[in-house]
């Protein structure tokens, strides 16, 4: 069941002198209940603007938006009353990079604040807020002030607050960007737990592909206001189509820095560097040995890594292959047959343009 249906949505920002910034341009995106939907793209791609249309914090200029089966926007016009919108918005939680906590009040009061519209008694309010803090494992910090907590803990308070009205959807806009790797991991694990245990649908906007790899089930890649590629995580990783997607998934920074420090110098006419990405479970032969045996090319390993893609083991190899043009072509064909995703790199590890 789709919980978010965005169809042909545009967001235009009129500028001076009749100019228009098309921040979002003809985006269609369907999010199913229980998805953890990663949205990636460079700064200015339109990610935040797009997700702000989900709760109409940003009104689109054109298109249709339907959330939890309720029409919000049809043909660019708001069709939900402001009163109903206010109620529907409670089913959509949001967290941000800078936590947005109230620093003059305690952790408990920060969470309770999200329930101020409810008719709960003070006692019930405290009980409910403590339950929410327990959900994010921070019950013992209820009486602390936000500044007394680490960044990761502050983000967990923000998550508890975002969950106060039992939303179906949680939008995370760069929620881990200000955190160190350990806190990032904790927040991602928490989002995954909430997704599993509460059936929460999560929209995960991020610059960091690692976050997406760890928990997302689906991914959309945005560039210049458009979604240029989307699909399930595995498909995007193993068979990226667009150059930008390849950059994101193959932009294995570790591989690039390894190649930089190897300082290969200019490649010879009979040398190619390839990045190979494959599912460990699907590739049973040793592709390096087979390349030598069957094709007769010499293969040197430059970089190797195995990582989990939402629990599936994915191997990444960067290899230097030595052989004439004809052999190189045969090697590429062989690898394609083995379901290995192949990307040509230059001697510094950048994508070959
Ligand atoms: N209120 C606004 N008025 C004018 N232009 C805007 C406004 N909000 C966003 N933009 C422009 O829309 C484009 C998309 O911005 P947006 O913030 O959605 O990008 P983003 O992908 O979230 O970037 P980042 O990764 O830096 O957060 C940018 O060119 C931005 O300058
Ligand atoms: Mg943004």
XYZ file of C-alpha atoms and ligand atoms in Angstrom:
385
model
C 0.000 0.000 0.000
C 1.358 3.395 -0.942
C 1.492 5.813 1.971
C 3.162 8.580 -0.031
C 2.061 9.245 -3.597
C 3.838 12.130 -5.240
C 2.992 12.600 -8.885
C 4.509 15.032 -11.397
C 5.306 17.509 -8.666
C 7.041 20.809 -9.436
C 8.235 23.371 -6.926
C 9.117 26.712 -8.507
C 10.651 29.612 -6.623
C 10.078 32.857 -8.499
C 13.128 35.128 -8.429
C 13.648 38.748 -9.328
C 13.337 39.779 -12.968
C 10.886 36.975 -13.769
C 13.465 34.251 -13.267
C 12.330 30.969 -11.707
C 14.323 28.385 -9.736
C 12.880 24.962 -10.455
C 13.825 23.341 -7.142
C 11.718 20.249 -7.871
C 10.827 19.318 -11.398
C 8.282 16.687 -12.454
C 8.992 14.280 -9.597
C 6.957 11.121 -9.245
C 7.660 9.002 -6.185
C 5.632 6.269 -4.537
C 6.564 5.106 -1.057
C 5.035 1.910 0.293
C 4.140 1.299 3.914
C 7.204 0.009 5.774
C 9.762 1.266 3.248
C 12.933 2.904 4.403
C 13.292 5.143 1.385
C 16.697 6.776 0.930
C 16.880 10.004 -1.059
C 20.400 10.943 -2.079
C 21.881 13.734 -4.139
C 24.356 16.569 -3.891
C 23.629 19.850 -2.137
C 20.937 21.844 -3.909
C 19.466 18.805 -5.694
C 16.035 19.541 -4.216
C 15.811 16.791 -1.582
C 14.610 18.961 1.307
C 12.218 20.918 -0.884
C 10.726 17.677 -2.180
C 10.136 16.104 1.233
C 8.722 19.341 2.624
C 5.891 18.940 0.114
C 4.884 15.716 1.898
C 3.439 17.684 4.831
C 2.865 20.816 2.750
C 5.453 22.807 4.658
C 6.282 23.568 1.040
C 3.379 23.990 -1.389
C 4.105 22.568 -4.806
C 3.460 24.584 -7.970
C 2.078 21.614 -9.865
C 1.250 17.937 -9.503
C -0.603 15.651 -7.117
C 0.174 14.692 -3.538
C -1.681 12.008 -1.639
C -0.563 10.987 1.852
C -2.021 8.071 3.794
C -4.686 7.859 1.100
C -5.799 11.462 1.653
C -5.549 13.907 -1.255
C -3.524 16.967 -0.227
C -2.835 18.488 -3.638
C -4.504 17.929 -6.988
C -3.195 19.643 -10.108
C -1.122 21.966 -7.951
C -4.097 23.073 -5.819
C -4.609 22.291 -2.139
C -7.731 20.135 -1.797
C -7.473 19.392 1.936
C -8.853 21.898 4.442
C -6.307 23.545 6.721
C -8.002 21.956 9.705
C -7.707 18.441 8.268
C -4.161 19.180 7.173
C -3.268 19.989 10.765
C -4.529 16.554 11.831
C -2.859 14.727 8.951
C 0.444 16.436 9.714
C 0.540 14.735 13.108
C 0.909 11.430 11.272
C 4.139 12.701 9.715
C 7.098 13.120 12.063
C 10.236 14.980 11.082
C 13.817 15.118 12.334
C 16.634 17.403 11.184
C 20.382 17.845 11.248
C 20.293 20.420 14.069
C 17.781 18.576 16.329
C 15.641 21.738 16.904
C 15.218 21.078 20.623
C 14.084 23.702 23.112
C 17.202 24.332 25.171
C 15.504 26.034 28.125
C 13.344 23.021 28.936
C 14.163 19.494 30.035
C 14.288 16.462 27.815
C 10.934 15.308 29.198
C 9.318 18.695 28.537
C 10.698 18.702 25.013
C 8.855 15.478 24.298
C 5.711 16.530 26.188
C 5.596 19.719 24.124
C 4.621 17.687 21.065
C 1.532 16.481 22.944
C 0.367 19.878 24.164
C -2.679 19.772 21.867
C -3.816 16.489 23.444
C -6.184 16.554 26.377
C -3.967 14.408 28.565
C -3.676 15.249 32.245
C -0.241 16.317 33.499
C 0.231 12.890 34.963
C -0.697 11.088 31.734
C 1.455 13.487 29.762
C 4.474 12.630 31.877
C 3.769 8.908 31.637
C 3.426 9.032 27.862
C 6.567 11.170 27.481
C 8.559 8.741 29.598
C 7.335 5.851 27.454
C 8.549 7.691 24.374
C 11.919 8.337 25.998
C 12.104 4.671 26.898
C 11.550 3.799 23.239
C 14.746 5.686 22.369
C 16.533 4.406 25.458
C 16.793 7.758 27.233
C 14.395 7.390 30.120
C 17.203 8.084 32.581
C 17.886 11.477 30.957
C 14.330 12.805 31.355
C 15.338 15.607 33.738
C 18.461 16.642 31.866
C 18.658 19.689 29.630
C 19.503 19.190 25.935
C 22.954 20.800 26.273
C 23.895 18.134 28.803
C 23.450 15.420 26.193
C 25.656 14.234 23.327
C 24.589 14.973 19.744
C 23.363 11.421 19.285
C 21.328 11.597 22.491
C 19.825 14.936 21.446
C 18.797 13.412 18.145
C 17.154 10.553 20.019
C 15.127 13.096 22.026
C 14.090 14.649 18.720
C 13.038 11.201 17.503
C 10.990 10.578 20.673
C 9.311 13.951 20.131
C 8.666 13.165 16.463
C 6.993 9.904 17.490
C 4.768 11.492 20.137
C 1.668 11.531 17.959
C 2.239 8.001 16.684
C 3.040 8.994 13.109
C 2.991 6.501 10.222
C 5.782 8.353 8.458
C 9.066 9.704 9.774
C 11.057 12.074 7.592
C 14.719 12.288 8.453
C 16.422 15.217 6.710
C 20.186 14.803 7.199
C 19.535 13.694 10.779
C 22.937 12.044 11.087
C 25.013 14.616 9.202
C 26.235 16.377 12.341
C 27.036 13.163 14.201
C 30.212 11.106 14.537
C 30.239 7.572 13.050
C 29.317 5.886 16.327
C 26.311 8.123 16.985
C 25.331 7.869 13.329
C 25.273 4.092 13.645
C 23.127 4.320 16.791
C 20.575 6.578 15.138
C 20.406 4.398 12.023
C 19.947 1.285 14.162
C 17.186 3.060 16.052
C 15.405 4.061 12.831
C 15.600 0.487 11.637
C 14.236 -0.800 14.935
C 11.313 1.657 14.815
C 10.656 0.638 11.225
C 10.550 -3.036 12.210
C 8.705 -2.775 15.485
C 6.236 0.010 14.742
C 5.936 -0.480 10.996
C 7.094 3.125 10.609
C 7.729 4.274 7.050
C 10.997 6.225 6.946
C 12.209 8.794 4.424
C 15.949 9.089 4.814
C 17.559 12.089 3.156
C 21.301 12.020 3.262
C 24.580 12.819 1.537
C 26.072 9.662 3.001
C 25.637 6.580 0.912
C 26.808 4.466 3.839
C 23.692 5.348 5.809
C 21.528 4.336 2.878
C 23.433 1.099 2.421
C 22.967 0.175 6.011
C 19.223 0.496 6.379
C 17.378 1.631 3.240
C 15.150 -0.715 1.281
C 14.708 1.656 -1.665
C 16.650 4.582 -3.050
C 15.946 7.621 -5.215
C 18.806 9.673 -6.648
C 18.101 13.365 -7.235
C 19.904 15.842 -9.474
C 18.793 19.360 -10.501
C 15.320 18.896 -9.003
C 14.649 15.610 -10.756
C 14.658 12.008 -9.608
C 17.085 10.554 -12.135
C 17.001 6.986 -10.868
C 15.058 5.006 -8.293
C 14.546 1.403 -7.337
C 15.245 -1.075 -4.618
C 18.562 -0.823 -2.852
C 20.087 -3.921 -4.381
C 19.197 -2.944 -7.929
C 20.595 0.570 -7.452
C 23.828 -0.791 -6.021
C 24.460 -3.680 -8.311
C 23.088 -2.198 -11.528
C 23.266 1.589 -11.362
C 22.339 3.178 -14.669
C 23.039 6.885 -14.335
C 26.544 8.302 -14.029
C 25.652 10.125 -10.818
C 24.290 6.948 -9.261
C 27.500 5.144 -10.174
C 29.409 7.941 -8.519
C 27.375 7.574 -5.343
C 27.465 3.813 -5.107
C 30.910 3.305 -6.523
C 32.179 6.477 -4.944
C 33.726 4.171 -2.455
C 35.940 6.854 -0.994
C 38.174 4.314 0.605
C 38.935 2.799 -2.797
C 39.743 6.205 -4.220
C 42.068 7.152 -1.391
C 43.779 3.772 -1.667
C 44.390 4.353 -5.364
C 45.670 7.851 -4.683
C 48.201 6.587 -2.211
C 49.243 3.769 -4.560
C 50.195 6.499 -7.017
C 49.943 4.303 -10.102
C 51.135 6.950 -12.526
C 49.759 7.081 -16.022
C 48.188 3.828 -17.209
C 49.868 2.024 -20.125
C 48.013 1.504 -23.427
C 47.319 -2.106 -22.430
C 46.215 -1.319 -18.880
C 42.745 -0.653 -17.468
C 41.498 -0.110 -13.927
C 38.071 -1.560 -13.165
C 35.865 -1.420 -10.145
C 33.895 -4.645 -9.764
C 30.842 -4.808 -7.523
C 28.990 -8.071 -6.965
C 26.854 -10.041 -4.588
C 29.107 -12.554 -2.821
C 26.329 -15.156 -2.779
C 25.859 -14.981 -6.556
C 29.462 -15.094 -7.696
C 30.828 -18.479 -6.849
C 33.846 -18.605 -9.175
C 36.997 -16.736 -8.369
C 36.617 -14.097 -11.045
C 40.254 -13.066 -10.854
C 41.579 -16.538 -11.513
C 39.018 -17.140 -14.271
C 39.976 -13.893 -16.000
C 43.536 -15.166 -16.276
C 42.571 -18.731 -17.215
C 39.824 -18.026 -19.722
C 40.800 -14.677 -21.194
C 44.520 -14.605 -20.553
C 44.667 -11.133 -18.998
C 46.871 -10.396 -16.000
C 44.956 -9.071 -13.021
C 46.449 -7.233 -10.041
C 44.349 -6.399 -7.007
C 44.443 -2.770 -5.948
C 41.629 -2.721 -3.423
C 39.133 -5.159 -1.950
C 36.258 -4.861 0.467
C 33.132 -6.687 1.561
C 30.251 -4.819 3.142
C 26.702 -5.500 4.147
C 23.978 -3.989 2.043
C 20.967 -4.184 4.304
C 22.258 -7.626 5.399
C 23.420 -8.863 1.969
C 27.193 -9.259 1.509
C 28.487 -7.171 -1.391
C 32.071 -7.351 -2.621
C 33.934 -4.445 -4.195
C 37.228 -5.026 -5.953
C 39.406 -2.551 -7.791
C 41.744 -4.321 -10.180
C 44.382 -3.422 -12.730
C 43.918 -5.547 -15.841
C 46.733 -5.952 -18.352
C 45.918 -7.074 -21.897
C 45.363 -5.670 -25.405
C 42.116 -3.962 -26.427
C 40.581 -7.181 -27.683
C 41.354 -9.019 -24.440
C 40.054 -6.072 -22.398
C 36.771 -6.300 -24.268
C 36.557 -10.054 -23.644
C 37.313 -9.486 -19.963
C 34.492 -6.944 -19.687
C 32.078 -9.308 -21.419
C 33.090 -12.163 -19.148
C 32.492 -10.038 -16.055
C 29.106 -8.897 -17.340
C 28.100 -12.540 -17.801
C 29.074 -13.226 -14.197
C 26.660 -10.543 -12.960
C 29.489 -8.309 -11.894
C 28.828 -4.579 -12.193
C 31.841 -3.077 -13.840
C 32.953 0.537 -13.857
C 36.056 1.837 -15.588
C 38.213 4.062 -13.421
C 41.198 6.250 -14.189
C 44.533 5.805 -12.394
C 43.329 8.017 -9.523
C 40.155 6.007 -8.931
C 37.791 8.492 -10.537
C 35.093 7.368 -12.924
C 36.232 7.305 -16.508
C 34.411 10.059 -18.419
N 12.709 29.302 -0.278
C 13.489 29.230 -1.367
N 13.576 30.278 -2.248
C 14.344 30.186 -3.344
N 15.073 29.111 -3.686
C 15.044 28.055 -2.850
C 14.259 28.050 -1.655
N 14.423 26.852 -1.026
C 15.280 26.142 -1.800
N 15.649 26.852 -2.892
C 16.534 26.392 -3.957
O 16.047 25.144 -4.414
C 17.115 24.269 -4.722
C 16.986 22.985 -3.934
O 17.202 23.229 -2.558
P 17.073 22.114 -1.444
O 17.316 22.773 -0.146
O 15.809 21.381 -1.626
O 18.290 21.145 -1.816
P 18.865 19.908 -0.997
O 18.999 18.787 -1.973
O 18.066 19.662 0.215
O 20.326 20.422 -0.605
P 21.200 20.129 0.728
O 21.802 18.761 0.526
O 22.241 21.203 0.695
O 20.307 20.230 1.914
C 18.392 25.038 -4.437
O 18.840 25.598 -5.658
C 17.933 26.113 -3.484
O 18.744 27.242 -3.578
Mg 18.471 19.751 2.276
